[in-house]
mmCIF file of C-alpha atoms and ligand atoms in Angstrom:
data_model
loop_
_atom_site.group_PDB
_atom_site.id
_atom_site.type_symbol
_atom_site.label_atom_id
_atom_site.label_comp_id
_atom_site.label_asym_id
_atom_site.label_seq_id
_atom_site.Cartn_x
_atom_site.Cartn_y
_atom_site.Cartn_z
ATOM 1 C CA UNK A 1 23.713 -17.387 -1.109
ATOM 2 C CA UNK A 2 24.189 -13.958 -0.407
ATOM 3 C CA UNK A 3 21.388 -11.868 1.872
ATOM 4 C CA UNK A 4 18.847 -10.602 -0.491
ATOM 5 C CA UNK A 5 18.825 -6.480 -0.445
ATOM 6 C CA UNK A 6 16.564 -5.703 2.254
ATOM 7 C CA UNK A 7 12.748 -4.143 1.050
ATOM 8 C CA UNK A 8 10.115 -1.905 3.067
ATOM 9 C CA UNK A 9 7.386 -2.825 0.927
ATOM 10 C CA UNK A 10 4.837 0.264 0.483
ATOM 11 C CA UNK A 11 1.451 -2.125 0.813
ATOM 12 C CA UNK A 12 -0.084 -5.304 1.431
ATOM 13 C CA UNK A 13 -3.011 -6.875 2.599
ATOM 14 C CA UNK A 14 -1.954 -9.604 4.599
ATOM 15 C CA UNK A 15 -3.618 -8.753 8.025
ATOM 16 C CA UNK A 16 -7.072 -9.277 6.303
ATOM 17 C CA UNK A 17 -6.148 -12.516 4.450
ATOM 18 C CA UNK A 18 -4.605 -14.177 7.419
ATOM 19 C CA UNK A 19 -7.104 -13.192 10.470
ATOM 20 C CA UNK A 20 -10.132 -14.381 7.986
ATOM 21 C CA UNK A 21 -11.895 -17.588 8.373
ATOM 22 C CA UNK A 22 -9.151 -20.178 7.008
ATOM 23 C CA UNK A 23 -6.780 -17.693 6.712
ATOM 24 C CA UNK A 24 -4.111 -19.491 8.643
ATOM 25 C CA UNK A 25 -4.452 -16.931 11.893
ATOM 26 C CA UNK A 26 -0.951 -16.239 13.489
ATOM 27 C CA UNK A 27 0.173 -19.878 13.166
ATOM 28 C CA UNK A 28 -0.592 -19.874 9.658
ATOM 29 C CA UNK A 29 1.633 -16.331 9.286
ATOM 30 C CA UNK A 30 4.328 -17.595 11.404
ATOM 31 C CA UNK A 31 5.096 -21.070 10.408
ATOM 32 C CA UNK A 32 3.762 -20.467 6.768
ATOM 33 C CA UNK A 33 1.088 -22.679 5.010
ATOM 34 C CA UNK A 34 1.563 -21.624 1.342
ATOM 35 C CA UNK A 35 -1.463 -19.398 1.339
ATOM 36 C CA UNK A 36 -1.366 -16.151 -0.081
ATOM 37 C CA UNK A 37 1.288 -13.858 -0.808
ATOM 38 C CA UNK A 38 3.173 -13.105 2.316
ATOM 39 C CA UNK A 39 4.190 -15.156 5.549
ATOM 40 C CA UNK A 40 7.008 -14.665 7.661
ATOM 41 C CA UNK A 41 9.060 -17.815 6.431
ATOM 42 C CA UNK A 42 8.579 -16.568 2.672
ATOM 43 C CA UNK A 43 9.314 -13.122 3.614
ATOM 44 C CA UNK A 44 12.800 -13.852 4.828
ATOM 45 C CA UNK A 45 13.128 -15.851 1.968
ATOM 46 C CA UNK A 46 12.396 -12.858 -0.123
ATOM 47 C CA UNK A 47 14.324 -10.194 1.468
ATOM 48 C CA UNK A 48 11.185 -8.500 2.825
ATOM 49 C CA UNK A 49 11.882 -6.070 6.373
ATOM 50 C CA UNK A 50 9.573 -4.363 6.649
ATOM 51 C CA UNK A 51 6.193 -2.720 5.021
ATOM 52 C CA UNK A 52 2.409 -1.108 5.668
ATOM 53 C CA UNK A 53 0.503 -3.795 6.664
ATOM 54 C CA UNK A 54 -3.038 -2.572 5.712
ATOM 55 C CA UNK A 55 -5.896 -2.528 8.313
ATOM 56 C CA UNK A 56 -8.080 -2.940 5.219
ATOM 57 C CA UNK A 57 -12.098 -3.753 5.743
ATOM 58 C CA UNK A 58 -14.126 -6.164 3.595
ATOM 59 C CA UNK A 59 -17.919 -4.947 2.759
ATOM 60 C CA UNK A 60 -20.516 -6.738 5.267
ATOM 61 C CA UNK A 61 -21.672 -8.721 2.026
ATOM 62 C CA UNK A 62 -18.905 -9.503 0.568
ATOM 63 C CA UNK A 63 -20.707 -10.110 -2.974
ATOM 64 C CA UNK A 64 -21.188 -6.163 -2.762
ATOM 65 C CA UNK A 65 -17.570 -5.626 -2.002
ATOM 66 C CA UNK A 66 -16.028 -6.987 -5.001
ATOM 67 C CA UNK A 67 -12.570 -4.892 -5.706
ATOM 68 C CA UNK A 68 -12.735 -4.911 -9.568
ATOM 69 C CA UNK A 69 -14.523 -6.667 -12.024
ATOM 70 C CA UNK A 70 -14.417 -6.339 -15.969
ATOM 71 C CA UNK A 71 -17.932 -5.356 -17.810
ATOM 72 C CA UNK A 72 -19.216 -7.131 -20.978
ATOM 73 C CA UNK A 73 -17.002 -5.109 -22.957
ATOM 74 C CA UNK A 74 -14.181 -5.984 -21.478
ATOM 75 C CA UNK A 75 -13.510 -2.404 -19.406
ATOM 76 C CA UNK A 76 -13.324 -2.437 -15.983
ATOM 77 C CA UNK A 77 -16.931 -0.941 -14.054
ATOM 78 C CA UNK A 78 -16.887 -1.647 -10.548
ATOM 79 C CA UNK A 79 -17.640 0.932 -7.973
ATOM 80 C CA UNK A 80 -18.016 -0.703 -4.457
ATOM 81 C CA UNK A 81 -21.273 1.038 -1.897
ATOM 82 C CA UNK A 82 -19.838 2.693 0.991
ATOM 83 C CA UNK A 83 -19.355 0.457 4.358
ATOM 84 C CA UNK A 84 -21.011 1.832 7.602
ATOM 85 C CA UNK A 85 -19.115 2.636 10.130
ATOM 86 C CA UNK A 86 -20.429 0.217 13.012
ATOM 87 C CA UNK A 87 -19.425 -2.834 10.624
ATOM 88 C CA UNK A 88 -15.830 -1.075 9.748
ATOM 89 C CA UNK A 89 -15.811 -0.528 13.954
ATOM 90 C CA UNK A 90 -16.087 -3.806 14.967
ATOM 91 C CA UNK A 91 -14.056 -5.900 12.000
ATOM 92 C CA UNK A 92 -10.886 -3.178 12.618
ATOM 93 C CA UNK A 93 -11.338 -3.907 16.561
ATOM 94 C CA UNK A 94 -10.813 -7.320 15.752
ATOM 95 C CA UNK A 95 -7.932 -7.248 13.370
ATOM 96 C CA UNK A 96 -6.181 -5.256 15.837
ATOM 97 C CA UNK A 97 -6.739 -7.855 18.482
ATOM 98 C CA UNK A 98 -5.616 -10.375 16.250
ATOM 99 C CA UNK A 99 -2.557 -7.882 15.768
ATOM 100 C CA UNK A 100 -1.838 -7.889 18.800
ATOM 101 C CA UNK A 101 -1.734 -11.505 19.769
ATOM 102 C CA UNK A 102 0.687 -12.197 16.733
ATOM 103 C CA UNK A 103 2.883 -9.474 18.380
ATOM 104 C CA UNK A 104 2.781 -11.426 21.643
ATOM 105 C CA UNK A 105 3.570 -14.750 20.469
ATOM 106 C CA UNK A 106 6.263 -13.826 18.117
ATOM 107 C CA UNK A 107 8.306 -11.122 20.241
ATOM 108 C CA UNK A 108 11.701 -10.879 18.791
ATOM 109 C CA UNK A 109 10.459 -12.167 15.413
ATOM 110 C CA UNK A 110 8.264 -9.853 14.145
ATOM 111 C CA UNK A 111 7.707 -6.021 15.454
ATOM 112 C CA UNK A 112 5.654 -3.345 14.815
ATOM 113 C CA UNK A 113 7.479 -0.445 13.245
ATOM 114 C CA UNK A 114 6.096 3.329 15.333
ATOM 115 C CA UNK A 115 10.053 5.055 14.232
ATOM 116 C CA UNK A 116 12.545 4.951 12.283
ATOM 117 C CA UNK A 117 14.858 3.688 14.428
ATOM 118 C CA UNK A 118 12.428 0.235 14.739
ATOM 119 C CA UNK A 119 12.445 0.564 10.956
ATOM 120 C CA UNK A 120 16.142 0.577 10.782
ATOM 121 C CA UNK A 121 16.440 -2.469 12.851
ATOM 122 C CA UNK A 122 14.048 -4.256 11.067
ATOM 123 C CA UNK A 123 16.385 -3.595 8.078
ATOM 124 C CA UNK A 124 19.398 -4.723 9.382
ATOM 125 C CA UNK A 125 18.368 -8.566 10.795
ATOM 126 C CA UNK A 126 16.104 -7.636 13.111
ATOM 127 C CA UNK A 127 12.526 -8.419 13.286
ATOM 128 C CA UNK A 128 9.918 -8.386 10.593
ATOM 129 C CA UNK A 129 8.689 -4.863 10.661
ATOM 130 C CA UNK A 130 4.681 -3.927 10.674
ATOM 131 C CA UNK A 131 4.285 -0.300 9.925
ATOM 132 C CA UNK A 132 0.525 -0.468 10.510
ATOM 133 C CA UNK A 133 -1.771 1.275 7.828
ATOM 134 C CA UNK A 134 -5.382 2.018 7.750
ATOM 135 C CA UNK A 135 -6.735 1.948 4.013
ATOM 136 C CA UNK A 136 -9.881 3.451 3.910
ATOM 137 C CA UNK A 137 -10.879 5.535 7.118
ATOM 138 C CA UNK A 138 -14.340 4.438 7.581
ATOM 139 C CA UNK A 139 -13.526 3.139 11.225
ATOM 140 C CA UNK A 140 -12.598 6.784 11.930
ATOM 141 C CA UNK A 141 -15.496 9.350 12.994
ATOM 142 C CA UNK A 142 -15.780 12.711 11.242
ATOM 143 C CA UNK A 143 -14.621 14.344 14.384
ATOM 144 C CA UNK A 144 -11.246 11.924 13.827
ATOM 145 C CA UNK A 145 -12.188 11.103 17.814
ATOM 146 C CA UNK A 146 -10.486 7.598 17.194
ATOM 147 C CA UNK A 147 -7.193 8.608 15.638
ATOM 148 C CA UNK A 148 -5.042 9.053 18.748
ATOM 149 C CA UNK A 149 -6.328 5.943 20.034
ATOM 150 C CA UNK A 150 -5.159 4.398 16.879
ATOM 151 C CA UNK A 151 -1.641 6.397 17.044
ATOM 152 C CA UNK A 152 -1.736 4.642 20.113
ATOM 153 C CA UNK A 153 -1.742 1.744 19.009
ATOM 154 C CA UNK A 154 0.810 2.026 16.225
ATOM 155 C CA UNK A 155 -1.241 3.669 13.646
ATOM 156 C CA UNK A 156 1.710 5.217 11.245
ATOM 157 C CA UNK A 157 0.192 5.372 7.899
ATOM 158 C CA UNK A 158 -3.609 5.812 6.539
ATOM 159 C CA UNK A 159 -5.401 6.180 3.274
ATOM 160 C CA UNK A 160 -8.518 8.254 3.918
ATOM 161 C CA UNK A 161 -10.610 6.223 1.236
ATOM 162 C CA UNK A 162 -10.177 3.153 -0.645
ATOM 163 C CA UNK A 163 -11.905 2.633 -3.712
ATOM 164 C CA UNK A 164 -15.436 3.879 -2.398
ATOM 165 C CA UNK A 165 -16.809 6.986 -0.870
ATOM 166 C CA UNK A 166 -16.885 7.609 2.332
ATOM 167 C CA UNK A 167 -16.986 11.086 5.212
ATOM 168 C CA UNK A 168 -13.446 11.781 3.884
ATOM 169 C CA UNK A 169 -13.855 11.888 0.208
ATOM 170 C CA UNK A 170 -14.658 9.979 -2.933
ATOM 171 C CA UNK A 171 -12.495 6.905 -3.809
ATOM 172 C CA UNK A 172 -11.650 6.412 -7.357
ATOM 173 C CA UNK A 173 -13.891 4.198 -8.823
ATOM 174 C CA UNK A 174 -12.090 0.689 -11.098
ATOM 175 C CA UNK A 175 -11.892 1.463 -14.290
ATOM 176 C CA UNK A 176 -9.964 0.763 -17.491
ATOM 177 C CA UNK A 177 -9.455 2.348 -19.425
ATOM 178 C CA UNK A 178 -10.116 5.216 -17.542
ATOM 179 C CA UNK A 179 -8.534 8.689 -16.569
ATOM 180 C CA UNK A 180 -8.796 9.490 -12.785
ATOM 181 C CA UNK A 181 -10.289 12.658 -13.236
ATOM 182 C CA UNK A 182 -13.313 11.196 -11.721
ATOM 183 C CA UNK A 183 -15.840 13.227 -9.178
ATOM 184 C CA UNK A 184 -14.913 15.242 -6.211
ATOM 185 C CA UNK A 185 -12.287 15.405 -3.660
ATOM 186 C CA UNK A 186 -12.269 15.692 -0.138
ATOM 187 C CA UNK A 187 -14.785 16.650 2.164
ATOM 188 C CA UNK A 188 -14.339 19.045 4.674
ATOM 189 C CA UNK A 189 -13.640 16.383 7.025
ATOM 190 C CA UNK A 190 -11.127 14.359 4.878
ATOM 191 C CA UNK A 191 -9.373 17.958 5.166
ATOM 192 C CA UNK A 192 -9.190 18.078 8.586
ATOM 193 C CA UNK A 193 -8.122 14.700 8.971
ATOM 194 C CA UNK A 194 -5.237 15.596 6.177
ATOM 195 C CA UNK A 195 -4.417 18.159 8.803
ATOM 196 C CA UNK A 196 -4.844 16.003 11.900
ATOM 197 C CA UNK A 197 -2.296 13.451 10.724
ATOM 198 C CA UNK A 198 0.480 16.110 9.858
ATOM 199 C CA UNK A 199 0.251 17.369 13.139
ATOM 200 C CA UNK A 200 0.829 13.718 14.351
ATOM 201 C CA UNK A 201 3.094 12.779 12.563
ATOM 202 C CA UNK A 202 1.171 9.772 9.967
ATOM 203 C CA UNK A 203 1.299 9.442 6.851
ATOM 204 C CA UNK A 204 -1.156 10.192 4.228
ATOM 205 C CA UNK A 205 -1.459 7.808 1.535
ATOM 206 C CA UNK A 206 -2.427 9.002 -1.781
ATOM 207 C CA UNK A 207 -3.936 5.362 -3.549
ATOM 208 C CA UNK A 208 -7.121 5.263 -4.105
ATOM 209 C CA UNK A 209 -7.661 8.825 -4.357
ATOM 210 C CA UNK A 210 -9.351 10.486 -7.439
ATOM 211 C CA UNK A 211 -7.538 13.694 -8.838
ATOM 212 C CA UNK A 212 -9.345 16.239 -7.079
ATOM 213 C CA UNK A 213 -8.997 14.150 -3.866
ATOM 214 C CA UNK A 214 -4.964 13.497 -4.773
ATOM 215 C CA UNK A 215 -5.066 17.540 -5.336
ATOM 216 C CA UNK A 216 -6.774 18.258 -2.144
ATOM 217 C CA UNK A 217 -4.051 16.279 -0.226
ATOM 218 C CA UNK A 218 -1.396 18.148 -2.224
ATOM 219 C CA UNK A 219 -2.659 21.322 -1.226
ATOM 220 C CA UNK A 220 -3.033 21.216 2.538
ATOM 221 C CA UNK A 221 -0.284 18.802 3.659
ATOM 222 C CA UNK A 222 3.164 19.805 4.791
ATOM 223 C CA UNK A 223 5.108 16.260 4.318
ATOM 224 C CA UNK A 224 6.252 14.832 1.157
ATOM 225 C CA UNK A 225 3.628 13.229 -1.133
ATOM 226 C CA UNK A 226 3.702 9.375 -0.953
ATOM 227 C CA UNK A 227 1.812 7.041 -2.499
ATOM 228 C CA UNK A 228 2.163 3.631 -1.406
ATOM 229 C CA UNK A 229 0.814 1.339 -4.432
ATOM 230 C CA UNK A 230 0.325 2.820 -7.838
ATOM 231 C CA UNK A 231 1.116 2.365 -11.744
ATOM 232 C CA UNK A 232 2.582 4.181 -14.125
ATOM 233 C CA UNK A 233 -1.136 5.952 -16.218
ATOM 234 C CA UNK A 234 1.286 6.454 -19.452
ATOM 235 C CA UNK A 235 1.708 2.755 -19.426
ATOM 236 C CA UNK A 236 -1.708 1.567 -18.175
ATOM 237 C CA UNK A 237 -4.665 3.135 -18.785
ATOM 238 C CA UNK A 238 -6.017 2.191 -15.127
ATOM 239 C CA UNK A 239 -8.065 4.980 -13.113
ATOM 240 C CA UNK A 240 -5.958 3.699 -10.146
ATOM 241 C CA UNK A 241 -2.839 4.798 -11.500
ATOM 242 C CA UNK A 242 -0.515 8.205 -11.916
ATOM 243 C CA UNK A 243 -0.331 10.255 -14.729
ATOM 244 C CA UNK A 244 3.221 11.700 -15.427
ATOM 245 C CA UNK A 245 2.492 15.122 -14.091
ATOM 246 C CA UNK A 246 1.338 13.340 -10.562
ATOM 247 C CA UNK A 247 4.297 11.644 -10.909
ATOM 248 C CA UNK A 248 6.478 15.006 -11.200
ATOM 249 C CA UNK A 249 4.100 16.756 -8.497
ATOM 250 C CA UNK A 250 4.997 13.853 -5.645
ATOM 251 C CA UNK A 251 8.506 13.904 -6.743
ATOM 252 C CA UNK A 252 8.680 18.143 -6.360
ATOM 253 C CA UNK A 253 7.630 17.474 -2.853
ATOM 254 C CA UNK A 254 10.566 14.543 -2.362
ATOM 255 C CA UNK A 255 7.748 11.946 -1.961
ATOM 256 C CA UNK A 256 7.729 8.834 -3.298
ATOM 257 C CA UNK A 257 5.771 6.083 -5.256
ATOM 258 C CA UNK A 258 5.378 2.706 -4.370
ATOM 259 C CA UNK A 259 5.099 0.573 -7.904
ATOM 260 C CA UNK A 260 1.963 -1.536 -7.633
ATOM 261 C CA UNK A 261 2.974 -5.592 -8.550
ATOM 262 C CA UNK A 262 -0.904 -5.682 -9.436
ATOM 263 C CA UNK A 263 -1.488 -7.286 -13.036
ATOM 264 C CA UNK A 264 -4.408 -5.446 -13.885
ATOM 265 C CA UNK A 265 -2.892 -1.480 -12.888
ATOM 266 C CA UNK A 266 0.593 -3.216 -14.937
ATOM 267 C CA UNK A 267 -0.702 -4.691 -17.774
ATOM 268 C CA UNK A 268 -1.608 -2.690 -20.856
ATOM 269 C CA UNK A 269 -4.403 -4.622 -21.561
ATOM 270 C CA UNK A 270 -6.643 -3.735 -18.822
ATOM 271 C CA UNK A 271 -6.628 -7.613 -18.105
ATOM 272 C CA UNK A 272 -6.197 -8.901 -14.607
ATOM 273 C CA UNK A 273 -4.146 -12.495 -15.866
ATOM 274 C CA UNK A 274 -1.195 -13.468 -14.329
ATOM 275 C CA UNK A 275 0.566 -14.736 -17.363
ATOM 276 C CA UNK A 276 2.368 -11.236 -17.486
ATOM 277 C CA UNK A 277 6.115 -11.369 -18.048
ATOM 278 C CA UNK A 278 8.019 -9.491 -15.210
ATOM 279 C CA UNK A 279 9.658 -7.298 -17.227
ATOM 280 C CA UNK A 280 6.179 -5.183 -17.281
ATOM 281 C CA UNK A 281 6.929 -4.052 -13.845
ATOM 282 C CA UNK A 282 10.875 -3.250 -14.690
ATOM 283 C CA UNK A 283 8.765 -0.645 -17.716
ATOM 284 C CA UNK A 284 6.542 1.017 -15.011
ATOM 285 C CA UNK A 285 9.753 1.161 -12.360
ATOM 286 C CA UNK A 286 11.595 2.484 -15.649
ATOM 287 C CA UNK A 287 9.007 4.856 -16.692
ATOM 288 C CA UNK A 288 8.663 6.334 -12.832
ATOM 289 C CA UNK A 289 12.688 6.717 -12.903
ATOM 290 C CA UNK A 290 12.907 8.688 -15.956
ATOM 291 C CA UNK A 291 9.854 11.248 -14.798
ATOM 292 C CA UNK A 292 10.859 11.126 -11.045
ATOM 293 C CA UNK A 293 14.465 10.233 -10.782
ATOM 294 C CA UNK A 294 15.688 6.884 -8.911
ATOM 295 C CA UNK A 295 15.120 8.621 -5.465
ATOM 296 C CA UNK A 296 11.048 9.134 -5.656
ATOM 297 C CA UNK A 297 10.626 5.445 -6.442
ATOM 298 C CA UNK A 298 9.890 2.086 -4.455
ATOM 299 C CA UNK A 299 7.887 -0.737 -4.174
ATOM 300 C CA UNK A 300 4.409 -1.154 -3.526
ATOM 301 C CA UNK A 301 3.335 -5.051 -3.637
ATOM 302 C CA UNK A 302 -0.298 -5.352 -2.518
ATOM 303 C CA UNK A 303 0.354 -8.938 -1.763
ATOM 304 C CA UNK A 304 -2.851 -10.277 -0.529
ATOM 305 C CA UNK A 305 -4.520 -7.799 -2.012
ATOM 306 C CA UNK A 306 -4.023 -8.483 -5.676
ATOM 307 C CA UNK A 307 -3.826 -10.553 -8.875
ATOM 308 C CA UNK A 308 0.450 -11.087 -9.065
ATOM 309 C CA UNK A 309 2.279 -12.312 -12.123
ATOM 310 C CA UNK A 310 3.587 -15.750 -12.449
ATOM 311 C CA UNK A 311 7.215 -14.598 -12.015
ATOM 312 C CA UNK A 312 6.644 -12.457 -8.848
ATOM 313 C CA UNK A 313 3.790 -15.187 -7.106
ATOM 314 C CA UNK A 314 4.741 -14.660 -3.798
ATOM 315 C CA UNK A 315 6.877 -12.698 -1.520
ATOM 316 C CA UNK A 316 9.809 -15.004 -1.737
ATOM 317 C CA UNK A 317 10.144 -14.079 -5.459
ATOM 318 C CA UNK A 318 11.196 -10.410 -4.847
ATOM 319 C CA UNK A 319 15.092 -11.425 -5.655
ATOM 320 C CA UNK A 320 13.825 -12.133 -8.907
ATOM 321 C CA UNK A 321 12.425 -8.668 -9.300
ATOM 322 C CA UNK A 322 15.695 -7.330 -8.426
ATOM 323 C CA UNK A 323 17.733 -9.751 -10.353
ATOM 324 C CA UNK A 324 15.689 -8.824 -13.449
ATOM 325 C CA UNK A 325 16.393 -5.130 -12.794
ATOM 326 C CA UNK A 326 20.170 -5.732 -12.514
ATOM 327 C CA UNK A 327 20.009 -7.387 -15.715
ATOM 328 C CA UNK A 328 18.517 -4.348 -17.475
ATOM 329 C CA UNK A 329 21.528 -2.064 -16.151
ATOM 330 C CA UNK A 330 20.638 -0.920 -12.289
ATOM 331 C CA UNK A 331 23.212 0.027 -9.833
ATOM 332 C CA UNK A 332 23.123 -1.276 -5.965
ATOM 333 C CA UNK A 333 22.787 2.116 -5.544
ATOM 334 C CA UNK A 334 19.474 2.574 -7.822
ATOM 335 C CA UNK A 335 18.635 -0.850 -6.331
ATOM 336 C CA UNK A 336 19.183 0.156 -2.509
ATOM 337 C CA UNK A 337 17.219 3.853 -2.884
ATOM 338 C CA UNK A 338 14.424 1.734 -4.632
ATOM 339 C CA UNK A 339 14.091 -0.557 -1.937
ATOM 340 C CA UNK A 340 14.706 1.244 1.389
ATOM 341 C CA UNK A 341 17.069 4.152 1.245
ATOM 342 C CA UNK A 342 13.792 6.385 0.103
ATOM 343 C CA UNK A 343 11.503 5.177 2.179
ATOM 344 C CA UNK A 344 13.797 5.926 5.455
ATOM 345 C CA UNK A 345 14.084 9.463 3.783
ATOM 346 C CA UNK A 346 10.389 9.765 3.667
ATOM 347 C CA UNK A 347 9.532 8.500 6.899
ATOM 348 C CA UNK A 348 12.295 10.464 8.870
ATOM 349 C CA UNK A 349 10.618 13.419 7.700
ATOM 350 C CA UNK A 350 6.822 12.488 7.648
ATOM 351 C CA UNK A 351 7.091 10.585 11.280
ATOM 352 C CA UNK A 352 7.746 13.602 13.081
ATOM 353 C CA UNK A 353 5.046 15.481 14.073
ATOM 354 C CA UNK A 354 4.273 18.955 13.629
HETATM 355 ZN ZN1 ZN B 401 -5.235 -0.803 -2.287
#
């Protein structure tokens, strides 16, 4: 069998899954243990190098932390409370310790990702590549008086709100159907921090951002607009998706878009079921090519993170994604841009600081 084309995958939740209670810890990730998504025997499997590994923090309660739930009429309602920042503190203190200690054990095998040139490796054999993410900054003071600590420690990539408000801004609320044109942007100190991580050289994701919040970024920041796990809105009416001028906007800036595997942002249903045939995510990938052009595209899984379809259930499925897309007429080229060339683009340019 021939190697599988090697994918930097824009998202995925896998940190949080594996370093919970029962989650399988770093023995779990390393050996594998069929939970979840994503381990490290699946991901060779699957042709998987590299990608943002989220630093992604659960509500206290997590009854009140629910990522999306449907209403009585079927549409989607759910708008998560904020999460202090003593709580968000402490659990990303510990994830990073448990970061750590993977790194340890499994020198060699699996590295974190600070450049390009770690990237690259990971991408040609090397080790499985961690480009760590934050997603949602409400471990981050509005001073940003943790974020070179964090760069520190890796830190290459952060989302300054998931789906919930925080300092920074307003995260878009679930909803389906649902435009995104929903409340206000970013606070002065989301700004700053906008700012901050130019100068640094991370990258600003824009998921989970509402318009005037996706605006706010496109205003201020100097890098190419990325976002790392998103839909196609013309295809699915999900507030957690791009409309066709975003689209164009992110590709005018040579950014890129990572296409979300989630069911419910794919579907055009607004359901969340997994019995959704693959060739749903070829459309959106299809509909972001023909508005952005092959070389603003990519993937964005959210494995661990997300309802996938039956077809794509885990990470070792992604040479079915790519077989499927061969089948409909792509080129190694398209193929090879989709799944690493543009990301390497991206990052050469948005890693350096300024
Ligand atoms: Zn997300």
């Amino acid at each position: 069998m021939s190697r599988p084309i090697p994918i930097i995958d824009g998202h995925n939740d896998t940190l949080t899954r594996v370093f919970q209670e029962d989650g399988g810890g770093v023995p779990g990730f390393l050996n594998g243990n069929e939970q979840g998504h994503l381990d490290l025997p699946r991901a060779v499997l699957g042709g998987f190098a590299a990608g943002f590994f989220a630093v992604y923090i659960h509500a206290e309660d997590v009854n009140t932390g629910s990522s999306s739930s449907r209403g009585d009429d079927g549409s989607w309602t759910s708008s998560p409370p904020p999460i202090d920042y003593a709580w968000a503190a402490r659990e990303t203190r510990r994830l990073f310790d448990c970061l750590d200690e993977l790194l340890e054990v499994a020198a060699g095998t699996v590295q974190l990702c600070r450049t390009v040139e770690e990237l690259n490796a990971s991408l040609s054999g090397g080790p499985l590549g961690i480009i760590l993410h934050i997603e949602g900054c409400e471990m981050i003071s509005p001073n940003l008086c943790e974020l070179d600590g964090f760069y520190e420690q890796g830190l290459r990539s952060l989302g300054p709100v998931w789906s919930r408000p925080n300092a920074f801004g307003t995260g878009i609320r679930f909803g389906w159907p649902s435009s995104n044109d929903i409340g206000p942007g970013l606070s002065r100190e989301g700004k700053d921090l906008v700012r901050a991580c130019n100068e640094r050289g991370i990258m600003v994701d824009l998921s989970h951002l509402n318009l005037a919040g996706f605006h706010d970024v496109a205003s201020i920041t100097t890098k190419p607009l990325v976002a790392t796990h998103c839909g196609a809105h013309a295809l699915c009416a999900s507030a957690r998706n791009l409309d066709d001028s975003q689209l164009r906007l992110i590709a005018d800036t040579n950014g890129i878009v990572g296409c979300n595997f989630f069911t419910g942002d794919l579907r055009g249903d607004g359901r969340f079921e997994t019995d959704m045939p693959l060739s749903r995510m070829a459309e959106h990938l299809e509909h972001m090519v023909d508005v952005m052009g092959d070389t603003h595209i990519a993937l964005g899984s959210d494995f661990d993170g997300a309802a996938m379809c039956d077809e794509l259930s885990d990470v070792s499925k992604l040479p079915v994604l790519i077989d499927l897309l061969r089948s409909r007429g792509w080129g190694e080229p398209a193929l090879e841009r989709m799944c690493h060339h543009n990301w390497i683009r991206v990052l050469t340019e948005t890693w350096q600081a300024s």
